[in-house]
Short mmCIF file of C-alpha atoms and ligand atoms in Angstrom, two decimals:
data_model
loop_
_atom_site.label_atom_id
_atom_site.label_comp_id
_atom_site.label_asym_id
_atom_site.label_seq_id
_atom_site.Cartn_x
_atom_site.Cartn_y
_atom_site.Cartn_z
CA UNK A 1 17.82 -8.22 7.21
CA UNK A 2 14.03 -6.88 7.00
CA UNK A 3 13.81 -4.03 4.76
CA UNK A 4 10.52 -3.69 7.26
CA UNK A 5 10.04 -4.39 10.87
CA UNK A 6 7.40 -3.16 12.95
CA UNK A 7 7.20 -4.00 16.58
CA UNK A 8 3.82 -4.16 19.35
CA UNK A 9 2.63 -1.25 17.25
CA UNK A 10 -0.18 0.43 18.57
CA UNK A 11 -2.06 2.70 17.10
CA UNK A 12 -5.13 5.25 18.03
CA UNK A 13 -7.74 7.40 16.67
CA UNK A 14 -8.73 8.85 20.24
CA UNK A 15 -10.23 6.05 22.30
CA UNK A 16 -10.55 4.30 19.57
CA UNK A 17 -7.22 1.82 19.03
CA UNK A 18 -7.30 0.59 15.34
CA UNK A 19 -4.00 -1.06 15.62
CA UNK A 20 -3.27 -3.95 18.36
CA UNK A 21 0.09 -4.85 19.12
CA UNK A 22 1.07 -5.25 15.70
CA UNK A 23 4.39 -7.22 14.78
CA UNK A 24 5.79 -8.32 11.45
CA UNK A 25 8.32 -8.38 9.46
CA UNK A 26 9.17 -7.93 5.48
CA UNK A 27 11.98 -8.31 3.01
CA UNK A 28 12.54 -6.99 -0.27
CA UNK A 29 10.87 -8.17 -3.14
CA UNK A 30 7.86 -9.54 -0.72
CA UNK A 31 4.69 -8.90 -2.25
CA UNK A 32 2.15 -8.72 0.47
CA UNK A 33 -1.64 -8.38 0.28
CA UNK A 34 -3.14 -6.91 3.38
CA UNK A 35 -6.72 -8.11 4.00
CA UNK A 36 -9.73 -7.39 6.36
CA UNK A 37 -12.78 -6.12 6.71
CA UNK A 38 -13.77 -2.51 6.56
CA UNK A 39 -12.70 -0.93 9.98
CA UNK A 40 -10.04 -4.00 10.60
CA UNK A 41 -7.37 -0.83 10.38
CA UNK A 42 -5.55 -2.05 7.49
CA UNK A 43 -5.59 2.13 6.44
CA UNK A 44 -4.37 3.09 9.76
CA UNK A 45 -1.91 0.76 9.76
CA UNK A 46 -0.32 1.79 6.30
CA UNK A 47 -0.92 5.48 7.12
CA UNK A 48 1.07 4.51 10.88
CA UNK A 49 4.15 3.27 8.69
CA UNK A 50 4.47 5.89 5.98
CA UNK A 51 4.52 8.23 9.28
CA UNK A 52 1.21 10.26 8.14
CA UNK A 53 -0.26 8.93 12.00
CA UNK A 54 2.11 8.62 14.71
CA UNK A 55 1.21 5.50 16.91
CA UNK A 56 0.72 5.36 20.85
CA UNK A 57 3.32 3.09 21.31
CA UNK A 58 5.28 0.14 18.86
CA UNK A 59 8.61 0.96 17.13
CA UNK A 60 8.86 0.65 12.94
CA UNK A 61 12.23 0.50 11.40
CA UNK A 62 13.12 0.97 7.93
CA UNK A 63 16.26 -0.80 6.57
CA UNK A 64 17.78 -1.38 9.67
CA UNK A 65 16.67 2.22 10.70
CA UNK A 66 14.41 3.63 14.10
CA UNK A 67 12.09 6.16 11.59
CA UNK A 68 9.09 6.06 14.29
CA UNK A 69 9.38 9.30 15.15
CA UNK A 70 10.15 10.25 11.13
CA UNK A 71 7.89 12.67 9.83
CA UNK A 72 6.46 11.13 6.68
CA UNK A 73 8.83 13.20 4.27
CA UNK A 74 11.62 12.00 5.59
CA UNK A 75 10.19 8.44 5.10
CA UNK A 76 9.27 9.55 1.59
CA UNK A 77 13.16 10.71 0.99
CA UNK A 78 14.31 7.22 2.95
CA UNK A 79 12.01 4.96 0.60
CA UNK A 80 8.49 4.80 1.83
CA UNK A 81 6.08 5.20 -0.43
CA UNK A 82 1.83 5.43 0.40
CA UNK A 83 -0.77 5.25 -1.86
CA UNK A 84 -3.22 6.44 0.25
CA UNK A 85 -6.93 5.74 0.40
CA UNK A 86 -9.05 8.03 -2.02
CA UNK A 87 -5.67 8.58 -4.27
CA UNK A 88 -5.25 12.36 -2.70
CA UNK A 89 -3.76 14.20 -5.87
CA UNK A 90 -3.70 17.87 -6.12
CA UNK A 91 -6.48 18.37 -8.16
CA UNK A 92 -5.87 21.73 -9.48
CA UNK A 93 -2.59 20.53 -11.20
CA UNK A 94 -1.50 18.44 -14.40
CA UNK A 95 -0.67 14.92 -14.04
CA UNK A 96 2.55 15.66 -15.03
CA UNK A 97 2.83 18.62 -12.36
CA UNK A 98 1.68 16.10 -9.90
CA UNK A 99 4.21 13.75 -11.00
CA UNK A 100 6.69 16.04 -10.84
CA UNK A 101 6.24 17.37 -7.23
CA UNK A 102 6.97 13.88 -6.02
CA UNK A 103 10.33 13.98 -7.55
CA UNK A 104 11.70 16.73 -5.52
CA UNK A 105 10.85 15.02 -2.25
CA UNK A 106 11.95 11.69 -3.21
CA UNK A 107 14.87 9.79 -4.24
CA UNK A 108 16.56 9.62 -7.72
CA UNK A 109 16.06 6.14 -9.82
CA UNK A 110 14.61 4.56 -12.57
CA UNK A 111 11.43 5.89 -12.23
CA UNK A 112 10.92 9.13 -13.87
CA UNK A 113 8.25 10.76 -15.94
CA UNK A 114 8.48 8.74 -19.13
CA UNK A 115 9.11 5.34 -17.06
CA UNK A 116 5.92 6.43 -15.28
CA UNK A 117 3.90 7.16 -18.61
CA UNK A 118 5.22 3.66 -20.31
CA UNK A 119 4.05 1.82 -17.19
CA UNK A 120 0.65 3.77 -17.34
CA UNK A 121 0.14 3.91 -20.55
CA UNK A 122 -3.69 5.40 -19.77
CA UNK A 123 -1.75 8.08 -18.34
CA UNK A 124 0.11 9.16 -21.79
CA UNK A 125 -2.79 11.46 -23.44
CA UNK A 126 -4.00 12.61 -20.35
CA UNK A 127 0.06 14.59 -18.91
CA UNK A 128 -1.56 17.90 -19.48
CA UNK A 129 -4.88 17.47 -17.56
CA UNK A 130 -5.59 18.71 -14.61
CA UNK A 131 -5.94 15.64 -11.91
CA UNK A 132 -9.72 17.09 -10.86
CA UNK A 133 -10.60 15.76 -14.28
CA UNK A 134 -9.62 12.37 -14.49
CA UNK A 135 -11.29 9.36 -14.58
CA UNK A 136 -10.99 7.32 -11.38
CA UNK A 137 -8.66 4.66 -13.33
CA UNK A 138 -6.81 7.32 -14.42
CA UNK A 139 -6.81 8.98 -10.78
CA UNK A 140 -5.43 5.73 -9.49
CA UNK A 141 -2.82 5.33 -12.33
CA UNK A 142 -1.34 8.99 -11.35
CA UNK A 143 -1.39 8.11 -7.68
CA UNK A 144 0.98 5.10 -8.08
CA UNK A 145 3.02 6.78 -10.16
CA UNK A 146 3.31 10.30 -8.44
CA UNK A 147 4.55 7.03 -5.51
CA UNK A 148 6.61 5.65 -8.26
CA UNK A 149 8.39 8.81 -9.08
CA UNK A 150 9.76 8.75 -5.29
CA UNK A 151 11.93 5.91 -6.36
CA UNK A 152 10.31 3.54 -3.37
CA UNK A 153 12.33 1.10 -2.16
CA UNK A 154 8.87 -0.06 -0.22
CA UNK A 155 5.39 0.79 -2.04
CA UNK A 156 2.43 0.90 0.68
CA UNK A 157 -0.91 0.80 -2.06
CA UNK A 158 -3.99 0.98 0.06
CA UNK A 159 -7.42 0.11 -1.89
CA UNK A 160 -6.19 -0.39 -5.59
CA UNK A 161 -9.72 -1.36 -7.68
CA UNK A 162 -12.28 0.65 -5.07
CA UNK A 163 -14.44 2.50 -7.08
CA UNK A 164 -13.38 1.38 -10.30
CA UNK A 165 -15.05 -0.68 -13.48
CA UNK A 166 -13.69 -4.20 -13.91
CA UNK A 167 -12.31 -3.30 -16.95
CA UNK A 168 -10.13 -0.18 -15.55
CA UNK A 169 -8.88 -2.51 -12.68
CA UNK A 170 -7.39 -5.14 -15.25
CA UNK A 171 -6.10 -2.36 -16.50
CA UNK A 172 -4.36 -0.92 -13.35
CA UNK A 173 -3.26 -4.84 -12.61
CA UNK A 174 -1.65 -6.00 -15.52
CA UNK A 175 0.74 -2.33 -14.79
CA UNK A 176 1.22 -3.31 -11.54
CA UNK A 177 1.99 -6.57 -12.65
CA UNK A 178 4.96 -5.32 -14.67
CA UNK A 179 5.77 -2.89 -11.95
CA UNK A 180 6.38 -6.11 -9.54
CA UNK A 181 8.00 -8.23 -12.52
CA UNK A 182 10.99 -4.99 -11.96
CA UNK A 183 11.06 -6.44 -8.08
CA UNK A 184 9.60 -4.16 -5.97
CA UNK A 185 8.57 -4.35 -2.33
CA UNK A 186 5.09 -4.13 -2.16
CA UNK A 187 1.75 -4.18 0.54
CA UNK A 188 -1.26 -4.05 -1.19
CA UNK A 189 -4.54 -3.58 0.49
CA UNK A 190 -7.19 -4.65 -1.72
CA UNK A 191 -11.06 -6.05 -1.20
CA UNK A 192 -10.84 -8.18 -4.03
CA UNK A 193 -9.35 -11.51 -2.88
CA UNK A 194 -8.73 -12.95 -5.71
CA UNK A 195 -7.00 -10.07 -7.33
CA UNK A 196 -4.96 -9.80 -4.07
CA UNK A 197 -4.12 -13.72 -4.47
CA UNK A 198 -2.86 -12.64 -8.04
CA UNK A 199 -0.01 -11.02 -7.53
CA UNK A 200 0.84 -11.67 -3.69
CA UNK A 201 3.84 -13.17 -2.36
CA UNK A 202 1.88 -13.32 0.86
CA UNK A 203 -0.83 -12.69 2.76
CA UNK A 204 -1.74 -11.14 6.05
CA UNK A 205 -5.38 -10.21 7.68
CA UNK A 206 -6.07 -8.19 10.11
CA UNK A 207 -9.52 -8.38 12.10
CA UNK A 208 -10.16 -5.73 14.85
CA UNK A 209 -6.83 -4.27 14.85
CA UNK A 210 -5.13 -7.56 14.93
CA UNK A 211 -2.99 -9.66 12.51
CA UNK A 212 -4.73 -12.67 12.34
CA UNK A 213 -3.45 -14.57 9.83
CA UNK A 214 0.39 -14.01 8.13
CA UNK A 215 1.36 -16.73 6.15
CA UNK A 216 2.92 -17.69 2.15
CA UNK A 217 0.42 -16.94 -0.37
CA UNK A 218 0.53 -20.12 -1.96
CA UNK A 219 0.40 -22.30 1.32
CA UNK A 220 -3.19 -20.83 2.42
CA UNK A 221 -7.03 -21.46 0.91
CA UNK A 222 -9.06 -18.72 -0.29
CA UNK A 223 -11.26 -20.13 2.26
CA UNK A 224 -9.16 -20.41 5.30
CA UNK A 225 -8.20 -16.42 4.16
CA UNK A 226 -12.01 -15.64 4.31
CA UNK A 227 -12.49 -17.33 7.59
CA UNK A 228 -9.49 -15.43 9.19
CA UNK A 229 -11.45 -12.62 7.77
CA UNK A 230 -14.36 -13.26 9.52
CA UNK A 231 -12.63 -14.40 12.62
CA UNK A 232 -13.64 -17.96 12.62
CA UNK A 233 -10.37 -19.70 13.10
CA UNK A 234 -8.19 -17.45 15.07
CA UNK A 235 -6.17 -20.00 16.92
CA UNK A 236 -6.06 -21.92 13.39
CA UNK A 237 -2.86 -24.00 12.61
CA UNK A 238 -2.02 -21.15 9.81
CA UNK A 239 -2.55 -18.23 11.74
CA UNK A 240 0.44 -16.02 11.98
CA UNK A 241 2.52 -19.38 10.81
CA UNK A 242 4.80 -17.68 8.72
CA UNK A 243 7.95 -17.86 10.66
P1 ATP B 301 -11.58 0.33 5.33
O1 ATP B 301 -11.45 -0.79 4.38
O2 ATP B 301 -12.99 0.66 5.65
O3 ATP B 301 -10.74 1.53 5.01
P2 ATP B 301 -9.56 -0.41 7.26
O4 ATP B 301 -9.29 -1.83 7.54
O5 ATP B 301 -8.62 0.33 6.39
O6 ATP B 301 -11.03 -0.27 6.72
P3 ATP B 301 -9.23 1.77 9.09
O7 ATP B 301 -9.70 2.76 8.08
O8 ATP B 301 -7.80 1.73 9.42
O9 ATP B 301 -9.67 0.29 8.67
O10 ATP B 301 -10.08 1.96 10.40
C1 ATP B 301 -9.80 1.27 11.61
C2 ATP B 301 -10.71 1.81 12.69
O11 ATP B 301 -10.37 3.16 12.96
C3 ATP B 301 -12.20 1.82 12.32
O12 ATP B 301 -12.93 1.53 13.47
C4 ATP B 301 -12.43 3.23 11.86
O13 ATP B 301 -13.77 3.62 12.10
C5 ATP B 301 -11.48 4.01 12.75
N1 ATP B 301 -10.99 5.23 12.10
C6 ATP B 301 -10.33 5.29 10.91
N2 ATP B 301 -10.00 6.56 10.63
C7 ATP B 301 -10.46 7.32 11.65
C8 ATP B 301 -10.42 8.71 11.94
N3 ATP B 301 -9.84 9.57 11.12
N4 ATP B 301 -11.00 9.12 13.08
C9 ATP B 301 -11.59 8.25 13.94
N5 ATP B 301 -11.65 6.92 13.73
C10 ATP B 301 -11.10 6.46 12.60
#
């Protein structure tokens, strides 16, 4: 069984519908990078499943479970996990406060605050700082693990290396790198192809709302992921040929 399902999800921002009929499934351990241009609604479709925007119509179930109409706490306690956008930390607390606040909302599990610090080991010297200060490696680092400390059974990780030097992001990547070696479930939405490629399992694009391409990482081109990207081969023989 799918630890994820979603179904003809739509989803709106007003008039605007960011989300087209969405359908797809994953299973545990699936590593999935989520592609597209800006404004493809990658965001609002991560955002739609971790139940922080309820969509116009579509179903999502979790483990065999309805949880559309789950608030996103409850997802949270059932095993959702987003990393949203912009890393949203409460900036006027300690990383370890922050850290800690996730753990009463989520499940119990391996990860707790040392787990967290020996995966992050940027985050170590900085446990008494107050999130406002950090640098933006060091933002990102918290926000995965304040996720991590939910005990996710699915991690939703939206815009890893935006912002960030090239050194921070190798940084952030070999972690995540160990975090996925541990076999977690994982969609990653990330601008950097070829750091996508470099840990995904597979790959899907999305291109005005739309998946248009869903397919094993290892069976598709960098270049047939850009075109997809750019919409040039939409009725291509890969597109959406995962089974
Ligand atoms: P990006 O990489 O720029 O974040 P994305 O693929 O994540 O792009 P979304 O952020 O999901 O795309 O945006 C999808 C569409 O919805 C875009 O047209 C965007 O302008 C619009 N949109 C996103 N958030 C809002 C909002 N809060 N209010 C109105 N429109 C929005």
């Amino acid at each position: 069984m799918s630890l994820l399902a979603v179904d003809q999800l739509d989803v709106r921002h007003g008039l605007l519908q960011a989300v087209r009929e969405v359908s797809f499934a994953i299973g545990k351990g699936e590593i999935v990078a989520l592609v597209g241009a800006n404004g493809a609604g990658k965001s609002t479709l991560l955002r739609a499943i971790a139940g922080a925007h309820a969509p116009a119509s579509g179903a999502i179930m979790f483990d065999g479970t309805d949880v559309t109409a789950l608030r996103a706490h409850r997802r949270v306690a059932q095993g959702i996990a987003l990393v949203p956008e912009g890393r949203r930390l409460f900036g006027g607390m300690t990383v370890q406060e922050n850290l800690q606040v996730a753990m009463r909302v989520g499940r119990r599990g391996y990860w707790t605050l040392d787990a967290v610090m020996e995966l992050f080991p940027m985050l170590r010297a900085r446990r008494d700082a107050l999130t406002g200060n950090l640098s933006g490696g060091e933002r990102q680092a918290a926000a995965i693990g304040r996720a991590l400390m939910t005990n996710p059974r699915l991690i939703l990780l939206d815009e890893v290396s935006l912002g960030l030097a090239p050194v921070v992001i190798e940084q952030l990547y070999r972690s995540l790198r160990s975090l996925l070696a541990g076999g977690a479930t994982l969609v990653l939405v990330e601008q950097e192809l070829s750091r996508a490629l470099s840990v995904a399992t597979r790959v899907m694009c999305m291109l005005e709302g739309r998946i248009v391409l869903d397919c094993p990482a290892a069976a598709v081109t960098r270049d047939q992921i850009v075109d997809a990207y750019f919409g040039l081969h939409r009725a291509g023989t890969i597109a959406r040929g995962r089974a």
